[in-house]
Short mmCIF file of C-alpha atoms and ligand atoms in Angstrom, two decimals:
data_model
loop_
_atom_site.label_atom_id
_atom_site.label_comp_id
_atom_site.label_asym_id
_atom_site.label_seq_id
_atom_site.Cartn_x
_atom_site.Cartn_y
_atom_site.Cartn_z
CA UNK A 138 244.58 -111.40 38.32
CA UNK A 139 242.92 -108.11 39.38
CA UNK A 140 245.27 -105.19 39.00
CA UNK A 141 245.49 -102.51 41.69
CA UNK A 142 245.44 -98.72 41.61
CA UNK A 143 246.11 -95.90 44.07
CA UNK A 144 243.08 -93.91 45.23
CA UNK A 145 242.39 -91.21 47.83
CA UNK A 146 239.33 -92.32 49.78
CA UNK A 147 236.97 -90.52 52.16
CA UNK A 148 236.30 -93.14 54.84
CA UNK A 149 234.79 -90.76 57.41
CA UNK A 150 233.47 -87.21 57.08
CA UNK A 151 235.79 -84.49 58.40
CA UNK A 152 238.72 -86.91 58.60
CA UNK A 153 241.80 -86.95 56.32
CA UNK A 154 241.46 -88.91 53.09
CA UNK A 155 243.15 -92.31 53.14
CA UNK A 156 245.47 -93.36 50.33
CA UNK A 157 244.51 -96.93 49.45
CA UNK A 158 245.11 -99.65 46.93
CA UNK A 159 241.87 -100.45 45.15
CA UNK A 160 241.00 -102.86 42.35
CA UNK A 161 241.15 -101.24 38.94
CA UNK A 162 237.53 -101.15 37.74
CA UNK A 163 236.48 -103.23 34.75
CA UNK A 164 233.80 -101.86 32.42
CA UNK A 165 230.39 -103.54 32.30
CA UNK A 166 228.37 -103.28 29.10
CA UNK A 167 227.86 -99.63 28.25
CA UNK A 168 230.71 -98.41 30.46
CA UNK A 169 234.31 -97.31 29.90
CA UNK A 170 237.43 -97.10 32.05
CA UNK A 171 239.64 -94.03 31.90
CA UNK A 172 243.30 -93.97 32.98
CA UNK A 173 243.57 -90.70 34.88
CA UNK A 174 246.16 -88.17 33.71
CA UNK A 175 244.95 -85.18 35.75
CA UNK A 176 242.18 -84.26 38.19
CA UNK A 177 241.41 -80.78 39.49
CA UNK A 178 240.56 -80.24 43.15
CA UNK A 179 237.29 -78.34 43.49
CA UNK A 180 235.94 -76.80 46.68
CA UNK A 181 233.00 -79.17 46.16
CA UNK A 182 235.35 -82.09 46.92
CA UNK A 183 236.04 -80.45 50.27
CA UNK A 184 232.30 -80.02 50.97
CA UNK A 185 231.85 -83.69 49.98
CA UNK A 186 234.59 -84.88 52.35
CA UNK A 187 232.96 -82.96 55.20
CA UNK A 188 229.42 -84.17 54.46
CA UNK A 189 228.35 -80.51 54.23
CA UNK A 190 225.16 -80.93 52.21
CA UNK A 191 221.72 -82.43 52.92
CA UNK A 192 222.27 -85.18 50.30
CA UNK A 193 225.37 -86.93 51.62
CA UNK A 194 227.60 -89.36 49.72
CA UNK A 195 227.67 -92.96 50.90
CA UNK A 196 230.95 -93.75 52.69
CA UNK A 197 233.55 -94.77 51.66
CA UNK A 198 233.91 -92.91 48.35
CA UNK A 199 236.59 -91.51 46.04
CA UNK A 200 236.07 -87.76 45.36
CA UNK A 201 237.13 -85.83 42.25
CA UNK A 202 235.02 -84.60 39.33
CA UNK A 203 237.61 -82.87 37.17
CA UNK A 204 239.31 -86.10 36.06
CA UNK A 205 240.83 -86.21 32.57
CA UNK A 206 242.43 -89.23 31.00
CA UNK A 207 242.67 -91.71 28.18
CA UNK A 208 240.08 -94.40 27.57
CA UNK A 209 241.78 -97.75 28.21
CA UNK A 210 238.87 -100.20 28.33
CA UNK A 211 235.51 -100.17 26.59
CA UNK A 212 232.52 -102.31 27.59
CA UNK A 213 230.21 -104.10 25.18
CA UNK A 214 227.94 -101.93 23.09
CA UNK A 215 229.92 -98.68 23.48
CA UNK A 216 230.26 -96.81 20.20
CA UNK A 217 230.55 -93.17 21.26
CA UNK A 218 234.14 -93.40 22.49
CA UNK A 219 237.04 -95.69 21.67
CA UNK A 220 240.26 -96.73 23.37
CA UNK A 221 242.80 -93.91 23.24
CA UNK A 222 240.26 -91.04 23.28
CA UNK A 223 241.00 -88.27 25.80
CA UNK A 224 237.89 -87.63 27.89
CA UNK A 225 236.86 -85.86 31.08
CA UNK A 226 234.69 -87.49 33.75
CA UNK A 227 232.62 -84.62 35.13
CA UNK A 228 230.27 -83.96 38.05
CA UNK A 229 227.32 -84.89 35.83
CA UNK A 230 228.42 -88.53 35.64
CA UNK A 231 225.17 -89.73 34.08
CA UNK A 232 221.47 -88.95 33.77
CA UNK A 233 218.41 -90.96 32.72
CA UNK A 234 218.09 -89.46 29.25
CA UNK A 235 214.29 -89.60 29.09
CA UNK A 236 212.68 -87.60 31.96
CA UNK A 237 211.10 -84.19 31.35
CA UNK A 238 214.40 -82.43 32.24
CA UNK A 239 216.60 -84.65 30.10
CA UNK A 240 214.20 -84.21 27.19
CA UNK A 241 214.51 -80.43 27.56
CA UNK A 242 218.33 -80.75 27.51
CA UNK A 243 218.46 -79.88 31.23
CA UNK A 244 220.11 -83.16 32.15
CA UNK A 245 221.90 -81.38 35.03
CA UNK A 246 218.68 -81.48 37.09
CA UNK A 247 217.64 -85.04 36.16
CA UNK A 248 216.26 -86.75 39.26
CA UNK A 249 218.25 -89.88 38.47
CA UNK A 250 221.53 -88.11 37.80
CA UNK A 251 224.67 -89.59 39.32
CA UNK A 252 227.46 -87.28 40.43
CA UNK A 253 231.13 -88.07 39.85
CA UNK A 254 233.20 -88.19 43.01
CA UNK A 255 230.01 -88.01 45.07
CA UNK A 256 227.34 -90.64 44.38
CA UNK A 257 229.85 -92.65 42.32
CA UNK A 258 233.64 -92.87 42.64
CA UNK A 259 235.60 -90.07 41.01
CA UNK A 260 238.97 -88.90 39.79
CA UNK A 261 241.23 -89.00 42.85
CA UNK A 262 242.29 -92.42 41.58
CA UNK A 263 244.51 -93.78 38.83
CA UNK A 264 241.50 -95.21 36.95
CA UNK A 265 237.88 -94.01 36.71
CA UNK A 266 234.80 -95.93 35.62
CA UNK A 267 232.66 -93.67 33.40
CA UNK A 268 229.48 -93.46 31.33
CA UNK A 269 230.52 -92.76 27.72
CA UNK A 270 227.32 -90.80 27.04
CA UNK A 271 228.27 -88.14 29.62
CA UNK A 272 232.06 -87.84 29.40
CA UNK A 273 233.49 -84.62 27.99
CA UNK A 274 235.49 -84.94 24.79
CA UNK A 275 238.72 -82.99 25.23
CA UNK A 276 239.61 -81.01 22.12
CA UNK A 277 242.98 -81.67 20.49
CA UNK A 278 245.48 -79.08 21.60
CA UNK A 279 244.15 -78.83 25.15
CA UNK A 280 246.35 -80.75 27.59
CA UNK A 281 244.85 -82.98 30.26
CA UNK A 282 246.25 -80.70 32.99
CA UNK A 283 244.75 -77.59 31.38
CA UNK A 284 241.42 -79.29 30.63
CA UNK A 285 240.83 -80.50 34.19
CA UNK A 286 239.59 -77.23 35.77
CA UNK A 287 237.44 -76.49 32.73
CA UNK A 288 235.20 -79.54 33.20
CA UNK A 289 233.81 -78.22 36.51
CA UNK A 290 235.03 -74.70 37.39
CA UNK A 291 234.98 -73.66 33.73
CA UNK A 292 231.63 -75.04 32.64
CA UNK A 293 229.95 -73.95 35.89
CA UNK A 294 231.00 -70.33 35.55
CA UNK A 295 230.50 -70.20 31.77
CA UNK A 296 226.93 -71.47 32.24
CA UNK A 297 226.36 -69.26 35.30
CA UNK A 298 227.36 -66.15 33.35
CA UNK A 299 224.95 -67.11 30.55
CA UNK A 300 222.22 -67.51 33.16
CA UNK A 301 222.68 -63.87 34.27
CA UNK A 302 221.61 -62.78 30.74
CA UNK A 303 224.13 -59.93 30.93
CA UNK A 304 224.88 -58.40 27.53
CA UNK A 305 228.18 -57.16 26.11
CA UNK A 306 229.04 -53.76 27.55
CA UNK A 307 227.06 -54.36 30.75
CA UNK A 308 228.48 -55.11 34.17
CA UNK A 309 228.82 -58.44 35.90
CA UNK A 310 229.99 -58.75 39.50
CA UNK A 311 231.82 -61.98 40.28
CA UNK A 312 231.97 -62.74 43.98
CA UNK A 313 234.81 -65.14 44.83
CA UNK A 314 237.91 -65.08 42.62
CA UNK A 315 239.26 -68.57 43.40
CA UNK A 316 239.06 -71.76 41.32
CA UNK A 317 235.69 -70.89 39.80
CA UNK A 318 236.06 -67.12 39.95
CA UNK A 319 239.39 -66.80 38.11
CA UNK A 320 237.83 -68.64 35.16
CA UNK A 321 234.60 -66.66 35.46
CA UNK A 322 236.54 -63.41 35.03
CA UNK A 323 238.07 -64.74 31.80
CA UNK A 324 234.81 -66.08 30.33
CA UNK A 325 233.10 -62.78 31.17
CA UNK A 326 235.82 -60.75 29.43
CA UNK A 327 235.67 -63.00 26.35
CA UNK A 328 231.91 -62.36 26.28
CA UNK A 329 232.52 -58.61 26.22
CA UNK A 330 231.33 -57.84 29.74
CA UNK A 331 232.63 -55.30 32.24
CA UNK A 332 233.80 -57.24 35.27
CA UNK A 333 233.85 -56.36 38.94
CA UNK A 334 235.73 -59.01 40.96
CA UNK A 335 235.05 -59.33 44.68
CA UNK A 336 237.09 -61.40 47.12
CA UNK A 337 238.43 -61.22 50.66
CA UNK A 338 242.04 -61.78 49.57
CA UNK A 339 244.12 -59.08 47.88
CA UNK A 340 246.25 -61.69 46.06
CA UNK A 341 243.15 -63.20 44.41
CA UNK A 342 241.99 -59.71 43.45
CA UNK A 343 245.36 -58.79 41.94
CA UNK A 344 245.19 -61.99 39.90
CA UNK A 345 241.66 -61.08 38.76
CA UNK A 346 243.00 -57.67 37.66
CA UNK A 347 245.72 -59.38 35.59
CA UNK A 348 243.01 -61.51 33.97
CA UNK A 349 241.12 -58.39 32.91
CA UNK A 350 238.77 -57.47 35.78
CA UNK A 351 237.86 -53.77 35.49
CA UNK A 352 236.96 -53.11 39.12
CA UNK A 353 238.18 -54.87 42.28
CA UNK A 354 236.57 -54.87 45.72
CA UNK A 355 237.91 -56.46 48.88
CA UNK A 356 234.78 -57.47 50.82
CA UNK A 357 236.77 -57.50 54.06
CA UNK A 358 238.00 -53.93 53.67
CA UNK A 359 234.77 -52.30 52.45
CA UNK A 360 231.09 -52.96 51.77
CA UNK A 361 231.00 -54.25 48.16
CA UNK A 362 227.46 -52.97 47.54
CA UNK A 363 228.38 -49.41 48.57
CA UNK A 364 231.59 -49.41 46.49
CA UNK A 365 229.96 -51.00 43.43
CA UNK A 366 227.01 -48.60 43.41
CA UNK A 367 229.35 -45.63 43.88
CA UNK A 368 231.64 -46.74 41.04
CA UNK A 369 229.12 -47.82 38.40
CA UNK A 370 225.78 -46.52 39.71
CA UNK A 371 222.74 -48.71 40.33
CA UNK A 372 224.57 -52.03 40.76
CA UNK A 373 225.65 -54.80 38.41
CA UNK A 374 223.34 -56.06 35.63
CA UNK A 375 224.31 -59.58 36.64
CA UNK A 376 225.98 -61.12 39.67
CA UNK A 377 227.64 -64.53 39.92
CA UNK A 378 228.24 -65.69 43.48
CA UNK A 379 230.94 -68.36 43.60
CA UNK A 380 232.21 -67.65 47.13
CA UNK A 381 231.68 -70.49 49.62
CA UNK A 382 230.57 -67.94 52.22
CA UNK A 383 226.97 -67.09 53.20
CA UNK A 384 227.72 -63.36 53.63
CA UNK A 385 228.63 -63.19 49.93
CA UNK A 386 225.10 -64.31 48.99
CA UNK A 387 223.28 -61.49 50.76
CA UNK A 388 225.84 -59.07 49.27
CA UNK A 389 225.30 -60.59 45.82
CA UNK A 390 221.58 -59.88 45.94
CA UNK A 391 222.09 -56.31 47.19
CA UNK A 392 224.66 -55.64 44.41
CA UNK A 393 222.15 -56.59 41.70
CA UNK A 394 220.81 -53.73 39.58
CA UNK A 395 217.05 -53.25 39.05
CA UNK A 396 215.79 -55.91 36.58
CA UNK A 397 219.11 -57.75 37.02
CA UNK A 398 219.82 -61.39 37.83
CA UNK A 399 221.85 -62.78 40.69
CA UNK A 400 223.06 -66.32 39.92
CA UNK A 401 224.07 -68.51 42.86
CA UNK A 402 226.67 -71.22 42.27
CA UNK A 403 228.66 -71.32 45.52
CA UNK A 404 227.43 -74.03 47.86
CA UNK A 405 228.31 -73.27 51.50
CA UNK A 406 225.95 -75.19 53.78
CA UNK A 407 223.13 -73.07 55.21
CA UNK A 408 220.64 -70.37 54.28
CA UNK A 409 220.68 -66.62 53.82
CA UNK A 410 217.97 -63.99 54.26
CA UNK A 411 216.50 -62.26 51.22
CA UNK A 412 215.37 -58.61 51.57
CA UNK A 413 211.92 -59.18 50.09
CA UNK A 414 210.93 -55.56 49.55
CA UNK A 415 214.09 -54.74 47.57
CA UNK A 416 213.92 -57.91 45.47
CA UNK A 417 210.22 -57.47 44.69
CA UNK A 418 210.22 -53.71 44.11
CA UNK A 419 213.37 -53.84 41.95
CA UNK A 420 212.19 -56.88 39.96
CA UNK A 421 215.39 -58.79 40.72
CA UNK A 422 215.79 -62.43 39.70
CA UNK A 423 217.66 -64.80 42.01
CA UNK A 424 218.46 -68.16 40.48
CA UNK A 425 220.56 -71.21 41.15
CA UNK A 426 222.82 -72.74 38.54
CA UNK A 427 224.30 -76.23 38.68
CA UNK A 428 227.38 -77.09 36.57
CA UNK A 429 226.32 -77.16 32.88
CA UNK A 430 224.85 -79.42 30.24
CA UNK A 431 226.96 -81.41 27.80
CA UNK A 432 226.48 -78.67 25.24
CA UNK A 433 227.66 -76.02 27.75
CA UNK A 434 230.64 -78.29 28.40
CA UNK A 435 231.58 -78.42 24.72
CA UNK A 436 231.34 -74.63 24.47
CA UNK A 437 233.36 -74.05 27.65
CA UNK A 438 236.08 -76.44 26.42
CA UNK A 439 236.14 -74.79 22.99
CA UNK A 440 237.03 -71.41 24.58
CA UNK A 441 239.85 -73.10 26.48
CA UNK A 442 241.11 -74.90 23.37
CA UNK A 443 241.57 -71.56 21.58
CA UNK A 444 243.55 -70.24 24.57
CA UNK A 445 241.05 -67.42 25.20
CA UNK A 446 240.43 -68.90 28.67
CA UNK A 447 243.30 -70.52 30.54
CA UNK A 448 243.18 -72.10 33.97
CA UNK A 449 245.94 -71.06 36.33
CA UNK A 450 247.06 -74.39 37.76
CA UNK A 451 249.34 -75.61 40.53
CA UNK A 452 250.38 -79.24 40.13
CA UNK A 453 250.49 -81.65 43.06
CA UNK A 454 250.77 -85.44 43.43
CA UNK A 455 247.80 -87.48 44.71
CA UNK A 456 249.72 -88.11 47.95
CA UNK A 457 249.45 -84.36 48.78
CA UNK A 458 245.62 -84.36 48.75
CA UNK A 459 245.17 -83.73 52.48
CA UNK A 460 247.51 -80.73 52.47
CA UNK A 461 245.67 -79.39 49.41
CA UNK A 462 242.30 -79.72 51.20
CA UNK A 463 243.73 -77.96 54.25
CA UNK A 464 244.92 -75.03 52.12
CA UNK A 465 241.64 -74.89 50.17
CA UNK A 466 239.71 -74.70 53.43
CA UNK A 467 241.76 -71.68 54.49
CA UNK A 468 241.71 -69.83 51.16
CA UNK A 469 245.41 -70.57 50.53
CA UNK A 470 245.09 -72.04 47.02
CA UNK A 471 245.82 -69.29 44.48
CA UNK A 472 243.47 -70.63 41.76
CA UNK A 473 243.23 -74.37 41.08
CA UNK A 474 245.30 -77.32 42.23
CA UNK A 475 245.42 -80.13 39.67
CA UNK A 476 246.55 -83.60 40.70
CA UNK A 477 249.18 -84.65 38.17
CA UNK A 478 249.08 -88.43 37.86
CA UNK A 479 252.35 -88.45 35.98
CA UNK A 480 253.84 -87.40 39.33
CA UNK A 481 251.81 -89.64 41.66
P1 NAD B 1695 237.81 -71.77 45.99
O1 NAD B 1695 238.09 -72.04 47.43
O2 NAD B 1695 238.84 -72.09 44.97
O3 NAD B 1695 237.43 -70.23 45.79
C1 NAD B 1695 236.58 -69.53 46.66
C2 NAD B 1695 236.98 -68.06 46.64
O4 NAD B 1695 236.00 -67.33 47.39
C3 NAD B 1695 238.33 -67.79 47.28
O5 NAD B 1695 239.11 -66.97 46.41
C4 NAD B 1695 237.98 -67.05 48.56
O6 NAD B 1695 238.98 -66.13 48.96
C5 NAD B 1695 236.70 -66.35 48.15
N1 NAD B 1695 235.85 -65.91 49.26
C6 NAD B 1695 235.68 -66.50 50.49
N2 NAD B 1695 234.80 -65.78 51.22
C7 NAD B 1695 234.41 -64.72 50.45
C8 NAD B 1695 233.52 -63.64 50.65
N3 NAD B 1695 232.86 -63.49 51.79
N4 NAD B 1695 233.36 -62.75 49.64
C9 NAD B 1695 234.03 -62.91 48.46
N5 NAD B 1695 234.88 -63.93 48.22
C10 NAD B 1695 235.08 -64.82 49.20
O7 NAD B 1695 236.45 -72.56 45.67
P2 NAD B 1695 235.85 -73.00 44.23
O8 NAD B 1695 236.41 -74.31 43.83
O9 NAD B 1695 235.91 -71.83 43.34
O10 NAD B 1695 234.30 -73.30 44.64
C11 NAD B 1695 233.50 -72.25 45.14
C12 NAD B 1695 232.12 -72.75 45.54
O11 NAD B 1695 231.40 -73.13 44.37
C13 NAD B 1695 232.11 -73.96 46.45
O12 NAD B 1695 231.07 -73.79 47.44
C14 NAD B 1695 231.76 -75.11 45.51
O13 NAD B 1695 231.14 -76.20 46.15
C15 NAD B 1695 230.81 -74.41 44.58
N6 NAD B 1695 230.64 -75.05 43.27
C16 NAD B 1695 229.38 -75.07 42.75
C17 NAD B 1695 229.15 -75.60 41.50
C18 NAD B 1695 227.78 -75.57 40.91
O14 NAD B 1695 227.53 -76.31 39.96
N7 NAD B 1695 226.87 -74.75 41.38
C19 NAD B 1695 230.22 -76.15 40.77
C20 NAD B 1695 231.49 -76.10 41.33
C21 NAD B 1695 231.69 -75.54 42.57
ZN1 ZN B 1696 233.46 -78.80 41.08
ZN1 ZN B 1697 216.54 -87.55 33.34
#
C-alpha cells in the first residue's frame, strides 16, 4: 500500500497553489526521504510559482527549498546520513560532483545542478526526497523551525557578504530588509561591519535597527545614494542587493564606493542599466551570488547554532500557503514565514 502525504502544488503559473494528496516518495539507491518538520517560504518560491525566470520549472511541481526534517528512509548505498538525522533540503538539491565548477568547490554553478522546489519537488510537502550528499546537517541545539530560514536566506546572505570582501570596520549597505535582509544585517554585524539597511517599509527598517543596523534609509522617502554618501562619505565599501525590485539594483551600484563591490542576490525578472563611466572610472565590481556551497552552509548554520544569528519567524500551516504568497508579494511579511508541519 502506498501511503499518502499533503503537498502544496503549483499546477499553473500565476494561479493559487493546490493542496493535494500525493504518494509519499520512496528512496531509490543513493537517495533518502525526509519527513518535513518545517519549511521556510522564500520570495524565490513566489518567483517560481509565477514562472518569473527564463529557466522555468516543469509543471506541476512542489515548491519549497528551506525544508528541514528527520530522515525516515534511506536507499541502498547511503552512508552519509542515517535514519533519525535532522537535515535540511536546500535549493542546491544536487550537483554532478566532477565538472570544473564542482572540482573547484563551486558546486552552486554546476551545469547539472538540480534545484529543490524548482527542478525537483521541494519542501511544501510532508515528505521530501533528497540527495544525501547535498543535504545540510542541522547542528544539535538548532530547532527545525529556526534552521529553516538559514538554509536559503541565511546561507545566501552570509555568502553574499563574503563576496563583497568588506572588512571589519568598513561599511556594507544591505538593500532589502525582508527574509534575506534581516539575516544579512545580523551576519554583517557578527562579522564586525558597519551596516546601512535600506528598504521601502519603515517597519522593516525599525526591525533592522533592532538587529543592529547603524544607518537606516527609506528608499521611498529619499534617494539612498544621496543620503548614504552624505552620512558616511564616498559610499559603502560593499553593497548587497536583496530587494526583488529593479530600482534597487541601479541604486546599489551607485551606492558603491570606489574600488568597492556590489553583490546582486535579489532576482526580480528583468534587466537594469549600468552607468558605464562611473563603474569603469571608479573601478567598481558588480557580481552575482547564488545561494552558497555546502561549506558556506555549514558556516552559516554554525552562526545560527550559537544564537549569534536568529531568524525572526512567523509560523503558519501548509494550508495557509496562498495567503502567505499574497502577503509576500505585497511586502506584508515582516521577516520569514515558516510552514510548521506540526500544525498542518
Ligand atoms: P522578501 O519579500 O522577504 O524581502 C524583500 C524586501 O525587499 C522587503 O523587505 C521589501 O520591503 C524590500 N524592498 C522591496 N522593494 C525595495 C526597494 N526598491 N528598495 C529596497 N528594498 C525594497 O524576499 P526575500 O525572501 O528576502 O528574497 C529577496 C530576493 O532574493 C528575491 O528576488 C529572491 O528570489 C532572491 N533570492 C536570491 C537568492 C540567491 O541565491 N541569489 C537566494 C534567495 C532569494
Ligand atoms: Zn530561497
Ligand atoms: Zn558539477
